[in-house]
Amino acid sequence: MRNIFLIARREYLERVRTKAFIVSVVLFPVLMALCVAVPAYIASKGAGQKNIVFVTDDAVLGQALVGELASDKDTREMSVTVDAPAESLRPQLNEQVQTKKIDGYLWMGDKPAYYSNSAGDLELVGTLEDALQRALAHQQLGGHGVSSAEVHAIFAPVHIDMRLVRNGMGANALSTYIAAIVLMIMLYGSLMFQGNAVSQSVVEEKTSRIFEVMLAMVSPKEMLAGKLLGVGAVGLTQVSIWLVAGVLLSSPGVAMMHASSEYTFHLSAWNVVTFVICFLLGFLFYSALAAMLGSMVNSNQEAQQLSPFINMPLILCVLLFQAVLSDPSGRWATILSLLPPFAPLLMYLRIMVQTPPVWQIALSLVLMLGGVWLVIALASRIYRVGILMYGKRPTMPELLRWLKYS
């Protein structure tokens, strides 16, 4: 045990003293915040002025559409000109679209059609559909004696404040959603970063032949255990700093500062505990795989080429992020959150947005522990042989022989 702790201490101090560690602790959350905030800010500003021509032989409907778009706060930057259809008008409009004098035109025929100079105007078409539907409804209801004020009251937007039932009280759903996104991204980034750090460390020590000296005093199993403990402690230090910052940001004093905003961040003790558990189990699982990979290759370039195969489950979790958020108790969300490669991220996400049954959390925990034990057992067998192998990557038959060595 003494050798294991000495190696762990060396790995820990060697990493936390570097500038890269300090930069990653500070810069990663900032970059993640910018990745969320910048697109949201750009989206809030809209796509800029849009010049559109609405071609219809019904002038009243045309003015109604203009009024609907003008009353919508998200489309006030849209300029709409109403024209009557004519034989020579379509070629003129097509030329104006191609020369970018206008962004597009909406032609009212038997079936409305929007002609544009951009294939990315799908959201704009949806906006025009909603405005045209309201304009037609205004026109039809007005023909039945309904006043304009009554029509506007009928179509006035209704906002529903979504609340989560937690501990007999209604918690803010949006703050929980934001916390789930932020913590999920941090958990993903930390597991990916620390796993790659383990792999690179093994490759660097293997290529520099430091192992040959160290093996005179410690066993390969002690070296692997010490490396996992040391790098794991670095990762735990990193996420602890992030979590403390998150708790401070969600404290009552700070919460009052942004109480007027709908975008709030709330972090509970349960969120912190489950985050740490999922990080530790996920780290042990993926870092053991990374150490096994590092012992099999001969350079960092080879490790980087093969690392996507190890990190593929993490990438898949990110791709399934929205699907799990939409249906956290669905069949596939439940099955994947129980499997060890996906459980650290997907089970944590499910716990954040809609706490699953206790038996599912317990089963996921048991399976994760079993998966960690199996991966470490396999990694230790390959690691003890692979660190002394140079020149070429082992073939599959060779790896199977290494697993059989006692």
XYZ file of C-alpha atoms in Angstrom:
406
model
C 0.000 0.000 0.000
C 2.872 2.357 0.745
C 4.164 2.073 -2.828
C 0.676 2.726 -4.207
C 0.280 5.912 -2.169
C 3.791 7.097 -3.116
C 2.985 6.705 -6.803
C -0.417 8.346 -6.310
C 1.209 11.264 -4.473
C 3.738 11.713 -7.278
C 1.022 11.642 -9.950
C -1.132 14.112 -8.019
C 1.570 16.676 -7.262
C 3.020 16.433 -10.741
C -0.313 17.476 -12.239
C -1.767 20.038 -9.834
C 1.442 22.086 -9.945
C 1.233 22.621 -13.682
C -0.238 25.686 -15.356
C -2.352 23.384 -17.508
C -4.273 22.229 -14.415
C -4.959 25.774 -13.266
C -6.029 26.821 -16.756
C -8.324 23.796 -17.123
C -9.984 24.448 -13.759
C -10.718 28.072 -14.621
C -10.992 28.045 -18.396
C -13.168 24.965 -18.974
C -16.245 26.295 -17.092
C -15.777 29.669 -18.773
C -15.647 28.064 -22.218
C -18.706 25.944 -21.454
C -20.584 29.017 -20.248
C -19.634 30.866 -23.434
C -20.753 27.903 -25.560
C -24.194 28.206 -23.965
C -24.419 31.986 -23.574
C -23.066 33.150 -26.947
C -25.498 31.134 -29.133
C -28.367 32.165 -26.834
C -27.344 35.833 -27.124
C -27.049 35.612 -30.908
C -30.422 33.872 -31.124
C -31.998 36.565 -28.932
C -30.759 39.252 -31.314
C -32.374 37.496 -34.241
C -31.069 37.136 -37.771
C -31.206 40.866 -38.604
C -33.421 42.743 -41.014
C -35.429 40.558 -43.399
C -36.982 42.068 -46.518
C -39.920 40.004 -47.763
C -42.598 40.541 -50.402
C -46.068 39.117 -49.780
C -47.904 38.537 -53.075
C -51.674 38.307 -52.681
C -54.749 39.641 -54.410
C -56.361 40.240 -50.989
C -55.029 43.585 -49.728
C -56.836 43.209 -46.409
C -55.148 39.868 -45.758
C -51.812 41.405 -46.714
C -52.165 44.209 -44.201
C -53.340 41.709 -41.570
C -50.166 39.668 -42.094
C -48.011 42.782 -41.790
C -49.791 43.686 -38.556
C -49.307 40.196 -37.102
C -45.585 40.227 -37.848
C -45.226 43.769 -36.472
C -46.943 42.796 -33.216
C -44.629 39.828 -32.671
C -41.566 40.912 -30.701
C -39.418 38.249 -32.412
C -40.240 39.489 -35.948
C -40.178 43.263 -35.580
C -37.010 43.408 -37.694
C -38.926 42.004 -40.673
C -39.959 44.339 -43.491
C -42.917 43.043 -45.527
C -44.162 44.629 -48.756
C -47.565 43.620 -50.144
C -47.973 43.317 -53.919
C -50.793 42.112 -56.167
C -49.989 39.137 -58.421
C -49.184 39.812 -62.087
C -47.669 37.838 -64.958
C -44.456 39.884 -64.999
C -44.075 40.011 -61.217
C -42.660 36.526 -60.556
C -39.598 36.900 -62.863
C -38.880 40.285 -61.285
C -39.081 38.844 -57.773
C -36.882 35.888 -58.711
C -34.250 38.287 -60.012
C -34.448 40.382 -56.841
C -34.016 37.241 -54.729
C -30.974 36.143 -56.752
C -29.385 39.600 -56.531
C -30.253 39.684 -52.793
C -32.306 42.855 -53.051
C -34.956 40.947 -51.106
C -34.589 37.846 -48.926
C -37.634 36.087 -50.355
C -41.265 36.344 -51.272
C -44.429 34.602 -50.131
C -46.771 33.846 -53.037
C -50.404 33.210 -52.132
C -51.877 30.771 -54.661
C -53.919 27.648 -54.228
C -51.117 26.625 -51.865
C -48.879 29.300 -50.282
C -45.208 28.999 -51.267
C -42.147 30.866 -50.004
C -39.264 31.499 -52.409
C -35.929 32.297 -50.787
C -32.228 32.730 -51.499
C -31.266 30.576 -48.497
C -31.939 26.940 -47.621
C -31.658 27.871 -43.947
C -34.924 29.840 -43.777
C -36.913 26.964 -42.280
C -37.457 28.848 -39.009
C -38.559 31.925 -40.953
C -41.102 29.832 -42.873
C -42.496 28.595 -39.555
C -42.842 32.186 -38.373
C -44.645 33.161 -41.574
C -46.966 30.144 -41.240
C -47.976 31.173 -37.718
C -48.509 34.816 -38.712
C -50.508 33.874 -41.817
C -52.675 31.488 -39.815
C -53.477 34.233 -37.305
C -54.158 36.726 -40.103
C -56.605 34.336 -41.803
C -58.318 33.640 -38.475
C -58.662 37.386 -37.833
C -60.186 37.853 -41.258
C -62.652 34.991 -40.903
C -63.680 35.868 -37.350
C -64.066 39.505 -38.333
C -66.460 38.410 -41.064
C -68.641 36.838 -38.375
C -68.892 40.021 -36.347
C -66.052 39.415 -33.890
C -64.285 42.672 -33.051
C -60.556 43.136 -33.552
C -59.990 43.505 -29.791
C -61.788 40.230 -29.140
C -59.752 38.458 -31.808
C -56.512 39.735 -30.283
C -57.670 38.539 -26.857
C -58.392 35.088 -28.259
C -54.931 34.773 -29.787
C -53.034 36.437 -26.935
C -50.062 34.242 -25.912
C -50.335 32.294 -22.658
C -47.242 31.614 -20.561
C -47.140 28.522 -18.339
C -44.625 28.513 -15.507
C -43.354 24.940 -15.275
C -42.639 23.667 -11.748
C -41.208 20.379 -10.530
C -42.724 18.602 -7.543
C -39.792 17.945 -5.220
C -40.112 17.255 -1.481
C -43.740 18.339 -1.519
C -42.905 21.700 -3.084
C -42.753 23.128 -6.578
C -39.167 23.681 -7.696
C -38.229 25.814 -10.683
C -38.005 23.476 -13.688
C -35.882 25.842 -15.782
C -33.163 26.143 -13.114
C -33.068 22.340 -12.811
C -32.822 22.039 -16.592
C -29.926 24.502 -16.734
C -28.119 22.772 -13.864
C -28.533 19.413 -15.639
C -26.988 20.777 -18.834
C -24.068 22.470 -17.057
C -23.207 19.502 -14.828
C -23.615 17.006 -17.659
C -21.142 18.943 -19.806
C -18.679 19.245 -16.916
C -18.946 15.534 -16.105
C -18.420 14.623 -19.747
C -15.439 16.960 -20.130
C -13.803 15.825 -16.903
C -14.127 12.102 -17.700
C -12.799 12.659 -21.207
C -9.913 14.870 -20.070
C -8.766 12.724 -17.144
C -8.988 9.495 -19.152
C -6.789 10.968 -21.872
C -4.379 12.199 -19.185
C -3.959 8.644 -17.863
C -3.328 7.284 -21.363
C -0.764 9.960 -22.205
C 0.998 9.485 -18.871
C 1.395 5.760 -19.459
C 2.697 6.314 -23.006
C 5.202 8.983 -21.892
C 6.595 6.814 -19.102
C 6.686 3.805 -21.406
C 8.595 5.608 -24.187
C 11.036 7.190 -21.706
C 11.707 3.755 -20.116
C 10.947 5.072 -16.625
C 8.948 1.893 -16.077
C 12.034 -0.268 -16.255
C 13.502 1.561 -13.265
C 10.272 1.675 -11.294
C 9.555 -2.017 -11.806
C 12.640 -2.809 -9.760
C 10.808 -1.472 -6.691
C 7.060 -1.829 -7.367
C 4.797 -4.276 -9.184
C 2.790 -3.367 -12.300
C -0.455 -3.666 -10.311
C 0.850 -1.178 -7.730
C 1.870 1.203 -10.517
C -1.566 1.003 -12.135
C -3.377 1.433 -8.809
C -1.200 4.401 -7.845
C -1.689 6.065 -11.214
C -5.474 5.683 -11.046
C -5.582 7.016 -7.481
C -3.311 9.962 -8.255
C -5.007 11.080 -11.454
C -8.399 10.378 -9.858
C -7.498 12.694 -6.986
C -6.573 15.380 -9.525
C -9.929 14.989 -11.231
C -11.744 15.032 -7.880
C -9.922 18.229 -6.947
C -10.963 19.762 -10.249
C -14.645 18.869 -9.971
C -14.677 19.847 -6.282
C -13.600 23.363 -7.217
C -16.309 23.469 -9.874
C -18.963 22.195 -7.471
C -17.992 24.677 -4.744
C -18.251 27.456 -7.316
C -21.648 26.082 -8.371
C -22.895 26.024 -4.776
C -21.754 29.616 -4.284
C -23.496 30.671 -7.504
C -26.725 29.040 -6.350
C -26.574 30.444 -2.825
C -29.472 32.654 -1.664
C -27.429 35.837 -1.824
C -26.384 35.336 -5.425
C -29.820 33.980 -6.355
C -31.399 37.290 -5.317
C -29.117 39.106 -7.749
C -30.587 37.261 -10.724
C -34.055 36.610 -9.323
C -35.569 38.719 -12.077
C -34.078 36.475 -14.757
C -35.645 33.226 -15.884
C -32.189 31.739 -16.423
C -31.123 30.727 -12.926
C -28.772 28.035 -11.647
C -29.604 25.900 -8.641
C -27.382 23.186 -7.150
C -28.578 21.036 -4.240
C -26.633 18.735 -1.907
C -28.167 15.728 -3.682
C -26.847 17.032 -7.014
C -23.361 17.340 -5.560
C -23.312 13.866 -3.961
C -24.566 12.077 -7.067
C -22.166 14.063 -9.250
C -19.172 12.936 -7.179
C -20.303 9.292 -7.168
C -20.866 9.253 -10.928
C -17.534 10.976 -11.523
C -15.566 8.501 -9.385
C -17.148 5.416 -10.956
C -16.924 6.863 -14.452
C -13.313 7.880 -13.907
C -12.258 4.427 -12.693
C -14.027 2.776 -15.625
C -12.664 4.976 -18.408
C -9.232 5.583 -16.882
C -8.625 1.844 -16.557
C -9.495 1.507 -20.249
C -7.188 4.450 -21.034
C -4.317 2.899 -19.047
C -4.852 -0.366 -20.907
C -4.751 1.527 -24.201
C -1.602 3.416 -23.206
C 0.211 0.184 -22.368
C -0.673 -1.280 -25.778
C 0.611 1.560 -28.002
C 4.053 3.046 -28.532
C 3.358 6.774 -29.046
C 0.879 9.493 -28.216
C -0.131 9.616 -31.875
C -1.262 5.991 -31.748
C -3.083 6.627 -28.472
C -4.926 9.611 -29.975
C -5.964 7.535 -32.987
C -7.445 4.783 -30.792
C -8.878 6.903 -27.965
C -12.151 7.679 -29.853
C -13.032 3.978 -29.622
C -12.785 4.154 -25.819
C -14.598 7.483 -25.609
C -17.370 6.491 -28.037
C -19.908 5.708 -25.233
C -19.301 9.185 -23.755
C -19.843 10.797 -27.148
C -22.998 8.740 -27.636
C -24.282 9.975 -24.266
C -23.946 13.563 -25.460
C -25.770 12.728 -28.698
C -28.589 11.140 -26.669
C -28.714 14.081 -24.268
C -31.848 15.719 -25.678
C -33.679 12.405 -26.108
C -33.115 11.502 -22.448
C -34.174 14.979 -21.345
C -37.402 14.667 -23.314
C -38.275 11.200 -21.967
C -36.104 10.331 -18.932
C -38.265 7.344 -17.992
C -38.453 5.926 -21.536
C -37.361 2.426 -22.430
C -34.056 3.290 -24.098
C -33.146 5.943 -21.533
C -33.725 3.392 -18.766
C -31.791 0.567 -20.439
C -28.767 2.690 -21.384
C -28.601 4.358 -17.972
C -28.167 0.908 -16.392
C -25.227 -0.130 -18.581
C -21.785 0.720 -17.094
C -20.347 2.596 -20.136
C -23.345 4.964 -20.229
C -24.477 4.988 -16.604
C -22.155 7.728 -15.230
C -23.654 10.320 -17.573
C -27.149 9.120 -18.424
C -28.171 7.923 -14.952
C -26.915 11.198 -13.502
C -28.924 13.109 -16.110
C -32.052 11.106 -15.250
C -31.531 11.766 -11.542
C -31.267 15.474 -12.252
C -34.395 15.898 -14.380
C -36.709 13.179 -13.042
C -35.488 10.958 -10.215
C -35.928 7.314 -11.335
C -37.128 4.520 -9.003
C -34.723 3.595 -6.215
C -34.258 0.078 -7.580
C -33.008 1.472 -10.895
C -30.476 3.726 -9.160
C -29.325 0.803 -6.982
C -29.077 -1.574 -9.962
C -27.141 0.998 -11.967
C -24.754 1.480 -9.050
C -24.208 -2.286 -8.665
C -23.640 -2.744 -12.389
C -21.224 0.207 -12.464
C -19.239 -1.267 -9.570
C -19.172 -4.627 -11.338
C -18.104 -2.964 -14.582
C -15.334 -1.055 -12.828
C -14.064 -4.244 -11.166
C -14.091 -6.148 -14.486
C -12.348 -3.392 -16.447
C -9.648 -2.904 -13.798
C -9.061 -6.672 -13.648
C -8.651 -6.856 -17.434
C -6.585 -3.660 -17.581
C -4.159 -4.860 -14.899
C -3.435 -8.081 -16.840
C -2.786 -6.254 -20.105
C -0.978 -3.394 -18.389
C 1.622 -5.598 -16.675
C 2.693 -7.093 -20.019
C 2.049 -4.166 -22.346
C 4.245 -1.660 -20.520
C 7.295 -3.762 -21.355
C 6.369 -4.364 -25.007
C 7.911 -2.086 -27.617
C 7.940 -1.851 -31.391
C 4.403 -2.772 -32.462
C 0.819 -2.887 -31.278
C -0.288 -6.292 -30.044
C -2.729 -8.306 -32.115
C -5.992 -9.650 -30.722
C -4.579 -13.191 -30.200
C -1.659 -11.672 -28.267
C -4.033 -9.669 -26.057
C -6.019 -12.811 -25.293
C -2.779 -14.576 -24.293
C -1.864 -11.691 -22.004
C -5.216 -12.031 -20.249
C -4.458 -15.688 -19.507
C -1.078 -15.012 -17.879
C -1.175 -15.620 -14.134
